[in-house]
Coordinates of C-alpha atoms and ligand atoms in Angstrom, one line a residue:
Chain A
M1 CA 114.8 -11.5 58.7
D2 CA 115.8 -12.4 62.6
L3 CA 113.6 -10.4 64.8
V4 CA 113.4 -10.1 68.6
I5 CA 108.8 -10.0 69.7
V6 CA 109.1 -8.1 73.4
G7 CA 106.0 -8.0 74.6
F8 CA 104.0 -11.9 74.5
G9 CA 99.7 -11.2 74.6
V10 CA 97.2 -11.1 72.6
V11 CA 99.2 -9.7 69.7
G12 CA 102.3 -10.7 70.0
Q13 CA 101.5 -14.4 69.9
G14 CA 99.7 -13.2 67.3
V15 CA 102.3 -12.2 65.7
A16 CA 104.0 -15.4 66.4
E17 CA 101.8 -17.3 65.0
V18 CA 101.5 -16.0 62.3
I19 CA 105.4 -15.8 60.9
Q20 CA 104.9 -19.8 61.5
Q21 CA 101.4 -19.5 59.9
K22 CA 104.0 -17.0 56.9
R23 CA 106.4 -18.6 57.3
E24 CA 106.6 -20.5 53.0
F25 CA 105.2 -17.6 51.8
L26 CA 107.8 -14.8 53.3
H27 CA 111.1 -18.1 52.7
D28 CA 109.2 -17.7 48.2
A29 CA 108.9 -14.3 48.0
F30 CA 112.1 -12.7 50.1
R31 CA 113.9 -15.8 49.3
K32 CA 114.7 -15.1 53.6
K33 CA 114.2 -17.2 56.4
T34 CA 112.7 -15.3 58.6
R35 CA 113.6 -16.2 62.4
I36 CA 112.1 -15.3 66.4
V37 CA 115.9 -15.0 67.9
G38 CA 114.2 -14.2 71.0
V39 CA 111.0 -13.2 73.3
F40 CA 109.9 -11.2 75.7
D41 CA 107.1 -11.5 78.6
S42 CA 106.7 -9.0 81.7
S43 CA 108.7 -11.3 83.4
S44 CA 110.3 -14.1 81.0
Y45 CA 112.5 -14.1 78.0
E46 CA 114.4 -16.6 76.1
T47 CA 116.1 -16.4 73.1
N48 CA 118.0 -19.1 70.3
K49 CA 120.2 -17.5 67.1
T50 CA 118.8 -20.1 65.4
G51 CA 115.6 -18.9 65.9
L52 CA 113.1 -20.5 68.5
D53 CA 110.1 -22.1 67.1
P54 CA 106.7 -20.1 67.5
S55 CA 104.1 -22.9 68.8
A56 CA 106.3 -23.9 71.2
L57 CA 106.7 -21.0 73.1
I58 CA 102.6 -19.9 73.0
K59 CA 102.3 -23.7 74.2
R60 CA 104.7 -22.9 77.0
K61 CA 103.3 -19.4 77.7
A62 CA 99.5 -21.1 77.6
S63 CA 101.7 -23.7 80.8
K64 CA 103.5 -21.9 82.7
N65 CA 102.6 -17.9 81.8
K66 CA 106.2 -17.6 81.4
V67 CA 107.5 -17.4 77.8
G68 CA 110.9 -18.0 78.8
K69 CA 113.3 -20.6 81.2
R70 CA 115.6 -17.3 81.8
R71 CA 114.0 -14.8 84.4
Y72 CA 114.9 -10.9 84.4
D73 CA 113.1 -7.4 85.6
G74 CA 111.3 -6.7 83.1
D75 CA 113.6 -4.2 81.6
A76 CA 114.1 -6.0 78.2
W77 CA 116.1 -2.5 76.7
R78 CA 119.0 -4.0 78.5
I79 CA 119.2 -7.3 77.0
L80 CA 118.2 -5.7 73.7
G81 CA 122.1 -4.4 72.8
A82 CA 123.8 -8.2 73.7
L83 CA 121.7 -9.4 71.5
E84 CA 121.9 -9.4 67.5
Y85 CA 118.8 -9.7 65.0
D86 CA 117.4 -6.6 62.8
T87 CA 114.0 -6.0 64.1
L88 CA 112.1 -5.2 67.0
I89 CA 108.9 -6.2 67.6
E90 CA 107.5 -4.3 69.9
V91 CA 104.0 -4.9 71.4
T92 CA 104.0 -4.8 75.3
P93 CA 101.3 -2.5 77.0
T94 CA 100.7 1.0 75.8
N95 CA 101.1 3.0 78.4
I96 CA 99.5 7.0 77.8
V97 CA 101.9 9.0 80.8
S98 CA 104.8 7.4 81.1
G99 CA 105.3 5.9 77.3
E100 CA 107.3 2.7 79.0
P101 CA 108.5 0.1 78.8
G102 CA 108.0 0.7 75.3
F103 CA 109.8 3.9 74.8
T104 CA 113.2 2.6 76.5
N105 CA 112.9 -1.1 74.0
I106 CA 112.1 1.4 70.5
A107 CA 114.3 4.1 71.3
T108 CA 117.5 1.5 72.7
A109 CA 116.9 -0.6 69.2
L110 CA 116.6 2.0 66.3
K111 CA 120.2 3.7 68.5
S112 CA 121.9 0.3 68.1
G113 CA 120.3 0.0 64.4
K114 CA 117.6 -2.3 64.5
N115 CA 114.0 -1.4 62.7
V116 CA 110.8 -1.3 65.1
I117 CA 107.7 -2.4 63.8
T118 CA 105.3 -1.9 66.4
S119 CA 101.2 -1.4 68.0
N120 CA 101.8 0.2 71.4
K121 CA 100.5 3.3 70.5
G122 CA 102.1 5.4 74.1
P123 CA 105.8 5.6 72.6
L124 CA 103.9 7.6 69.1
A125 CA 101.2 9.4 70.9
L126 CA 103.5 11.2 73.3
R127 CA 107.0 11.0 71.8
F128 CA 107.0 10.6 68.5
R129 CA 110.0 12.9 67.0
E130 CA 112.3 11.7 68.8
L131 CA 111.8 8.2 67.6
S132 CA 112.0 9.2 64.1
D133 CA 114.7 10.7 64.7
A134 CA 116.1 8.4 66.2
A135 CA 115.0 6.2 63.0
R136 CA 116.4 8.1 60.8
K137 CA 119.3 8.8 62.2
N138 CA 120.1 5.0 62.3
N139 CA 119.4 5.0 59.2
V140 CA 116.3 2.1 59.9
Q141 CA 112.7 2.0 60.1
L142 CA 110.2 2.8 62.3
R143 CA 107.1 1.3 61.7
F144 CA 103.3 0.9 63.0
E145 CA 100.2 0.5 61.2
A146 CA 98.6 -1.6 63.9
T147 CA 98.8 1.6 66.2
V148 CA 95.6 3.1 64.2
G149 CA 92.7 1.0 63.0
G150 CA 93.9 -2.8 63.5
A151 CA 93.8 -4.1 60.5
M152 CA 92.8 -0.7 58.8
P153 CA 95.3 -0.2 56.5
I154 CA 95.4 3.8 56.6
I155 CA 99.1 5.1 57.4
N156 CA 101.3 2.6 55.4
L157 CA 97.9 4.1 52.5
S158 CA 98.8 7.3 53.2
R159 CA 102.7 7.2 53.5
E160 CA 103.1 4.9 51.0
L161 CA 100.6 4.6 48.1
L162 CA 99.3 8.0 48.2
R163 CA 102.6 9.8 48.6
G164 CA 102.2 12.2 45.8
E165 CA 99.4 13.4 46.8
K166 CA 98.5 16.1 49.6
I167 CA 96.3 15.0 52.5
L168 CA 94.1 17.8 53.3
S169 CA 92.4 15.9 56.5
I170 CA 91.7 12.5 57.5
R171 CA 88.7 11.4 60.1
G172 CA 87.3 8.8 61.2
I173 CA 85.9 6.1 64.0
L174 CA 89.3 4.8 64.9
N175 CA 87.1 3.2 68.2
G176 CA 86.1 0.2 68.1
T177 CA 83.7 -0.2 71.5
C178 CA 83.0 3.4 71.5
N179 CA 81.1 3.1 68.3
F180 CA 79.8 -0.7 69.4
I181 CA 78.2 1.3 72.2
L182 CA 76.5 3.9 70.1
D183 CA 75.4 1.6 68.4
R184 CA 73.9 -0.4 70.7
M185 CA 71.7 3.0 72.4
M186 CA 70.3 3.9 68.9
E187 CA 69.5 0.0 67.8
E188 CA 67.9 -0.7 70.9
G189 CA 67.0 2.0 72.9
L190 CA 69.8 0.9 75.1
P191 CA 70.8 3.7 78.2
F192 CA 74.6 4.3 78.1
A193 CA 75.4 2.7 81.9
Q194 CA 73.2 -0.8 80.1
A195 CA 75.2 -0.9 76.6
L196 CA 78.4 -0.1 77.9
R197 CA 77.5 -2.9 80.6
E198 CA 76.6 -4.7 77.2
A199 CA 80.1 -4.6 75.9
Q200 CA 81.6 -5.3 78.4
D201 CA 80.2 -8.5 78.4
M202 CA 81.0 -9.6 75.8
G203 CA 84.8 -8.2 75.3
I204 CA 84.5 -5.5 73.8
A205 CA 85.1 -3.4 76.8
E206 CA 87.5 -2.9 79.5
K207 CA 86.6 -3.3 82.8
D208 CA 87.9 -0.3 83.4
P209 CA 86.3 1.2 80.2
S210 CA 87.7 5.3 80.5
Y211 CA 90.9 5.7 77.9
D212 CA 87.9 3.7 75.3
I213 CA 85.2 6.1 76.1
D214 CA 86.8 8.9 77.0
G215 CA 88.2 9.1 74.1
D216 CA 92.2 8.9 75.3
D217 CA 92.6 5.5 72.7
S218 CA 91.5 8.0 69.9
A219 CA 92.7 10.6 70.5
C220 CA 96.4 8.6 70.6
K221 CA 95.5 7.6 67.2
V222 CA 94.4 11.2 66.4
A223 CA 97.7 12.3 67.0
I224 CA 99.8 9.2 65.3
L225 CA 97.9 10.0 62.0
A226 CA 99.3 14.7 62.4
N227 CA 102.5 13.0 63.1
A228 CA 102.9 10.4 61.2
I229 CA 100.7 11.9 58.1
F230 CA 100.4 15.6 58.3
G231 CA 104.3 15.3 59.4
L232 CA 102.9 17.5 62.6
D233 CA 104.8 17.5 66.1
K234 CA 101.9 16.2 68.8
K235 CA 101.9 14.6 71.8
Y236 CA 98.1 13.0 72.6
S237 CA 97.4 15.9 75.5
D238 CA 97.7 18.5 71.9
V239 CA 94.6 16.4 70.6
K240 CA 90.7 18.1 72.0
K241 CA 88.4 15.4 73.3
T242 CA 85.3 14.6 73.9
G243 CA 84.2 10.8 75.4
I244 CA 81.2 9.3 75.3
R245 CA 79.8 9.4 78.6
G246 CA 78.1 12.6 78.2
V247 CA 75.7 11.0 75.5
T248 CA 71.9 10.5 76.3
E249 CA 69.3 8.4 75.0
D250 CA 67.3 11.8 74.1
A251 CA 70.7 12.5 72.6
I252 CA 70.6 9.6 70.3
S253 CA 66.9 9.3 69.7
L254 CA 66.3 13.3 69.1
A255 CA 69.8 13.1 66.4
E256 CA 67.3 9.6 64.6
E257 CA 64.3 12.2 64.0
E258 CA 66.8 13.6 62.2
K259 CA 68.3 10.7 60.0
K260 CA 71.8 11.4 62.0
V261 CA 73.4 9.2 64.1
I262 CA 76.3 10.4 67.1
R263 CA 79.7 8.7 65.9
L264 CA 82.6 9.2 68.1
I265 CA 84.7 10.8 65.0
G266 CA 88.5 11.5 65.2
E267 CA 89.4 15.1 62.8
I268 CA 92.7 16.0 61.5
S269 CA 92.5 18.8 59.9
P270 CA 94.6 22.4 59.2
K271 CA 92.1 23.9 61.6
R272 CA 90.7 20.6 63.9
L273 CA 93.3 18.3 66.0
E274 CA 90.2 16.8 68.1
V275 CA 87.6 13.8 68.6
A276 CA 84.2 14.4 70.0
P277 CA 80.9 12.8 69.1
R278 CA 79.2 14.2 65.8
L279 CA 76.2 14.0 64.1
V280 CA 76.4 11.7 60.8
R281 CA 73.8 10.9 58.8
I282 CA 72.2 7.9 58.5
G283 CA 73.7 6.1 55.1
H284 CA 77.6 8.2 55.1
P285 CA 79.9 6.2 55.0
L286 CA 81.5 7.2 59.0
S287 CA 77.7 6.2 60.4
I288 CA 78.6 2.3 60.0
G289 CA 77.5 0.4 63.5
G290 CA 79.3 -2.5 65.0
T291 CA 82.9 -2.5 65.7
R292 CA 84.9 -1.7 63.1
N293 CA 86.9 1.1 62.6
I294 CA 86.3 3.3 59.4
V295 CA 88.3 6.7 57.7
Q296 CA 87.6 8.8 55.3
I297 CA 91.2 10.6 53.7
H298 CA 90.1 13.6 51.9
T299 CA 93.2 14.3 49.2
D300 CA 93.6 17.4 46.6
L301 CA 93.9 14.6 43.2
A302 CA 91.8 11.8 44.2
G303 CA 88.8 13.3 46.3
E304 CA 87.6 11.2 49.5
I305 CA 89.0 8.0 49.9
T306 CA 87.1 5.5 52.4
V307 CA 89.2 2.3 54.1
A308 CA 87.4 0.3 56.9
G309 CA 88.4 -2.5 58.8
K310 CA 88.6 -4.6 61.9
G311 CA 90.3 -2.0 64.7
A312 CA 90.8 -4.9 67.2
G313 CA 91.8 -8.3 67.7
K314 CA 94.4 -11.1 67.9
Y315 CA 95.2 -12.0 63.9
E316 CA 93.5 -7.9 62.6
T317 CA 96.5 -6.9 64.3
A318 CA 99.5 -9.2 64.0
S319 CA 97.9 -8.7 60.2
A320 CA 98.8 -5.0 60.7
I321 CA 102.5 -6.0 61.8
L322 CA 102.6 -8.8 59.3
S323 CA 102.1 -6.1 56.7
D324 CA 105.4 -3.9 58.2
L325 CA 107.2 -6.8 58.0
V326 CA 106.3 -6.8 54.9
A327 CA 107.6 -4.0 53.6
L328 CA 111.1 -3.9 55.7
L329 CA 111.8 -6.9 54.1
N330 CA 110.9 -6.1 51.1
E331 CA 113.1 -3.2 50.8
N332 CA 115.6 -5.3 52.6
K333 CA 115.6 -7.2 49.4
K334 CA 115.5 -4.0 47.2
S335 CA 119.0 -3.3 48.9
R336 CA 120.0 -6.3 48.4
V337 CA 119.4 -6.2 44.0
I338 CA 121.0 -2.9 44.0
R339 CA 124.0 -4.2 46.1
R340 CA 124.9 -7.0 43.5
Chain B
M1 CA 66.6 32.0 53.7
K2 CA 64.8 33.9 50.2
V3 CA 63.2 32.1 48.3
N4 CA 62.1 32.8 44.7
A5 CA 58.8 30.3 43.1
D6 CA 56.7 30.8 40.2
L7 CA 52.8 30.0 41.6
R8 CA 49.9 29.1 39.0
L9 CA 47.0 31.0 40.1
K10 CA 43.3 31.0 38.5
D11 CA 43.0 34.4 36.6
V12 CA 40.1 35.6 38.5
P13 CA 39.8 38.3 40.7
G14 CA 41.9 38.3 44.1
Q15 CA 43.7 35.3 43.6
L16 CA 46.8 36.8 44.0
V17 CA 46.0 38.2 47.7
F18 CA 45.0 34.7 48.9
A19 CA 48.6 33.4 47.2
L20 CA 50.7 36.1 49.4
E21 CA 48.7 36.2 52.7
P22 CA 50.2 32.6 53.6
I23 CA 53.5 34.1 53.1
S24 CA 52.8 37.2 55.4
T25 CA 50.7 35.2 58.2
N26 CA 53.7 33.0 58.4
D27 CA 56.1 35.9 59.6
G28 CA 57.8 35.8 55.3
N29 CA 58.8 39.0 54.1
I30 CA 57.4 39.3 50.6
V31 CA 60.8 41.2 48.5
G32 CA 59.3 41.3 45.4
V33 CA 55.8 40.6 42.5
V34 CA 55.7 40.2 39.1
H35 CA 53.0 38.8 37.5
H36 CA 52.7 38.0 34.4
R37 CA 48.9 38.4 32.9
D38 CA 49.3 38.9 29.6
V39 CA 50.5 34.6 29.3
V40 CA 47.3 32.2 30.0
I41 CA 47.3 29.1 29.9
G42 CA 44.5 26.9 30.8
G43 CA 42.8 29.3 32.8
H44 CA 45.6 29.5 34.9
I45 CA 48.2 33.4 34.7
T46 CA 52.2 33.0 36.2
V47 CA 53.1 34.9 39.3
N48 CA 56.4 35.2 40.3
V49 CA 57.1 35.6 43.6
T50 CA 60.8 36.3 46.5
F51 CA 60.1 35.5 49.3
E52 CA 62.3 36.0 53.2
V53 CA 60.9 32.7 55.4
R54 CA 63.0 32.6 58.8
S55 CA 63.1 28.8 58.5
D56 CA 62.1 25.6 56.8
R57 CA 59.2 24.5 58.7
M58 CA 57.8 28.8 57.8
L59 CA 58.1 27.9 55.0
Q60 CA 56.4 24.7 55.0
R61 CA 53.9 25.7 56.4
I62 CA 53.8 28.0 53.7
L63 CA 53.6 25.4 51.5
D64 CA 51.2 24.0 52.9
T65 CA 48.6 26.6 52.9
W66 CA 49.4 27.1 48.9
K67 CA 48.4 23.7 48.5
E68 CA 45.2 23.5 50.8
R69 CA 44.5 26.4 48.5
D70 CA 44.5 24.6 44.9
I71 CA 47.7 26.7 44.2
D72 CA 49.7 25.5 41.9
V73 CA 54.0 25.1 42.8
A74 CA 55.6 25.5 39.1
R75 CA 58.9 26.4 40.4
M76 CA 60.6 27.2 43.3
G77 CA 64.3 27.8 44.3
S78 CA 66.1 29.4 47.6
L79 CA 68.4 32.2 46.0
Y80 CA 71.7 31.0 47.5
E81 CA 74.3 28.0 48.4
T82 CA 73.4 27.9 51.9
F83 CA 75.4 25.3 54.5
P84 CA 74.0 23.4 57.0
I85 CA 73.9 23.9 60.8
E86 CA 73.1 21.1 63.2
C87 CA 74.4 21.0 66.9
L88 CA 73.5 18.5 69.3
L89 CA 73.1 20.1 72.9
V90 CA 72.8 17.3 75.7
G91 CA 72.7 18.4 79.6
D92 CA 70.7 20.2 82.1
I93 CA 70.1 23.5 80.0
S94 CA 67.1 25.6 81.0
S95 CA 65.3 26.8 77.9
Q96 CA 66.2 29.8 79.5
E97 CA 69.3 30.2 78.1
L98 CA 68.8 28.1 74.6
N99 CA 66.2 31.0 73.9
N100 CA 69.4 33.2 75.3
I101 CA 71.4 31.0 72.9
M102 CA 69.5 30.9 70.0
E103 CA 68.7 34.7 70.2
E104 CA 72.8 35.8 69.3
I105 CA 73.1 33.2 66.4
E106 CA 69.7 35.0 65.2
A107 CA 71.1 38.1 65.7
M108 CA 74.3 36.7 63.8
E109 CA 75.6 37.8 60.3
D110 CA 74.8 35.1 56.7
M111 CA 72.2 33.2 59.2
E112 CA 69.2 32.1 56.5
S113 CA 67.5 30.2 59.1
V114 CA 67.5 28.5 62.6
D115 CA 65.5 26.5 64.7
V116 CA 65.4 24.2 67.7
R117 CA 63.7 21.3 69.1
Y118 CA 64.0 19.5 72.0
S119 CA 62.9 16.1 74.1
V120 CA 60.7 15.1 76.2
S121 CA 63.0 13.4 78.6
A122 CA 61.8 13.7 82.4
A123 CA 65.9 12.9 83.6
S124 CA 66.5 17.0 83.8
D125 CA 70.7 16.2 82.7
G126 CA 70.2 13.4 80.0
K127 CA 67.7 16.4 77.7
A128 CA 68.2 16.7 74.4
A129 CA 68.6 20.6 71.8
I130 CA 69.3 20.3 68.1
V131 CA 69.7 23.5 66.7
F132 CA 69.4 23.4 62.6
G133 CA 68.9 25.8 60.6
K134 CA 71.4 27.2 57.1
V135 CA 73.6 29.8 56.8
R136 CA 74.9 31.6 53.7
K137 CA 79.1 31.2 54.2
K138 CA 81.2 28.4 55.5
E139 CA 82.4 30.7 57.8
A140 CA 79.4 31.1 59.7
V141 CA 79.2 27.3 60.5
E142 CA 81.8 28.1 62.4
R143 CA 81.0 31.2 63.6
V144 CA 77.5 29.7 65.5
E145 CA 80.0 26.2 66.5
R146 CA 82.2 28.0 67.7
L147 CA 79.4 30.6 69.8
L148 CA 77.7 27.1 71.0
E149 CA 81.6 25.0 72.2
E150 CA 82.1 28.1 74.7
R151 CA 78.0 28.3 76.1
A152 CA 78.6 23.7 76.2
A153 CA 81.9 24.0 78.3
D154 CA 80.5 27.2 80.6
G155 CA 77.1 25.0 80.9
G156 CA 79.0 22.3 81.1
F157 CA 76.4 20.6 78.4
L158 CA 77.8 18.3 76.1
L159 CA 78.0 19.4 72.2
V160 CA 77.9 18.1 69.7
R161 CA 78.4 18.3 66.3
G162 CA 77.0 17.8 63.0
L163 CA 79.6 16.3 59.9
G164 CA 79.4 18.6 57.9
D165 CA 77.6 16.3 55.1
Ligands
NAP401 N1 94.8 -6.6 71.4 C1 94.6 -5.6 69.9 O1 93.6 -6.2 69.7 C2 95.5 -4.5 70.2 C3 95.4 -3.6 68.4 C4 95.9 -3.0 68.6 C5 96.9 -2.3 68.6 N2 96.8 -2.8 70.4 C6 98.7 -2.7 71.4 O2 99.4 -4.1 71.4 C7 100.2 -3.8 72.3 C8 100.3 -5.2 72.7 O3 98.8 -5.5 73.2 P1 97.8 -6.7 73.4 O4 96.7 -7.7 73.7 O5 98.8 -7.8 73.0 O6 97.7 -6.8 75.3 P2 98.3 -8.1 76.5 O7 97.5 -9.0 76.2 O8 98.4 -7.7 77.7 O9 100.0 -8.2 76.1 C9 100.7 -7.5 77.1 C10 102.0 -8.4 76.6 O10 103.7 -7.1 77.4 C11 104.1 -8.4 78.3 N3 105.0 -6.8 79.4 C12 104.4 -6.0 80.1 N4 105.2 -6.0 80.7 C13 106.9 -6.1 79.9 C14 107.3 -5.5 79.9 N5 108.3 -4.6 80.7 N6 108.4 -6.2 79.7 C15 108.3 -6.8 78.0 N7 106.6 -6.9 78.6 C16 106.5 -6.9 79.0 C17 102.9 -9.0 79.4 O11 103.8 -9.1 79.6 P3 103.0 -10.9 80.2 O12 102.5 -11.8 79.9 O13 104.2 -11.5 81.1 O14 102.5 -10.0 81.3 C18 102.6 -8.9 77.2 O15 103.5 -10.1 77.7 C19 99.5 -2.7 73.6 O16 100.3 -1.5 73.9 C20 97.5 -2.2 73.2 O17 97.4 -1.4 72.9 C21 96.3 -4.0 70.9

């Protein structure tokens, strides 16, 4: 399978490394070479029909801050049309206002009959229906396990393994940064500002933390889950959201006296599409601390299913992208067998 | 909340009043008493009492008094299935405002018990209050939460709802 990677930051490089690392496995399992035939960052790109060397790309990016020798204006979609490949891996930054450049990159690939794997929440939290319709119309797949919960498998689990079940509701911790801050506030009795500063010093929170702590990131994930699993047509702005800025030390200690913790919970149920701080009983699965993500899926037959995992990180996110890639390769293998 | 309990009392005059009095002193309402005078075991008789009490805290006080008075509770149960309500309000909320909210909640249908606890913070906008109690219907949980959501939005407070399990 020939891949083009657009975006060569933390995740893009992680994917390149993992493809190199899993080369033998992919070949043995699917009897097909998996090659990177194109790669883009914001200002440069490189292509090669016979495959690019992942470690050379990473080395070049580290030394020159450019992944390729060829320069361009950042509109990868213009170049994508002229390339021969099977699957686009779209891992440019999330933009929750316009969805770009991800939206146009993804739409261009789908319309020209290519599969897409992405970790970019913006296009899916803003224009999910358009993209999933384009994938269906062009008989290709749009896969996005990495957009929700990093390494924690939730989308493919719900859509594939739990397909026969009726999923009644999903709720969980979808942002590791907020969970870390709330956990530190309780464990150490820190005020919000100090716990946030600690998270920033440790590289867990961004310099501008608003996207995480105001609940935007979780709201994007709630919208994506609502669309992908419940078949709804929701945008990130349809999600009612309350962040964690207003959580005070008094609130945390009053909760603790009642044997509760405060957690930022995303909820998708027939009644609610919401991100809000909630009181969670200590010992309840959703009371976990640290930066992990955790989700409970409530179904008609299985009851409650709980999954947890690392919500972000280079290899964790690459792991989710690899799971999508393996699903595509599996599909390909099946259709090859049928054709024979 | 409506409670039904079997109490074991010494079979001597005055014991029944002695046992029922803590219920009334804690704002409880006695609904019924069944006195099994004929069955005396080890000098004790059993009294079955049904009463309403406003909150878990009041019930606890009654239980504490019974313990002090050496009255044995042989069995106790709530008469309905109840659902918990638990909401935290955070922000500069005055006690007057909180009292108004509590009165509104108390007046709602299907309320079993409701109570509030405040934090003791110096910073006014960091204050918190936790409203907790029990209701007899699931829909009543939603009604209470909706009311609190409205009040929180009007007053600019943060509302932290319970998860419900
Ligand atoms: N990091 C995680 O743990 C994680 C987890 C889950 C999901 N995600 C999502 O995955 C995506 C990538 O995250 P990241 O952490 O890898 O971000 P990142 O480190 O900031 O990398 C973004 C990459 O995209 C490139 N880029 C920016 N504008 C572009 C354009 N117009 N055309 C082509 N490339 C462009 C950047 O180029 P330059 O190198 O030239 O700046 C950079 O290589 C984001 O959407 C993020 O939300 C990340």
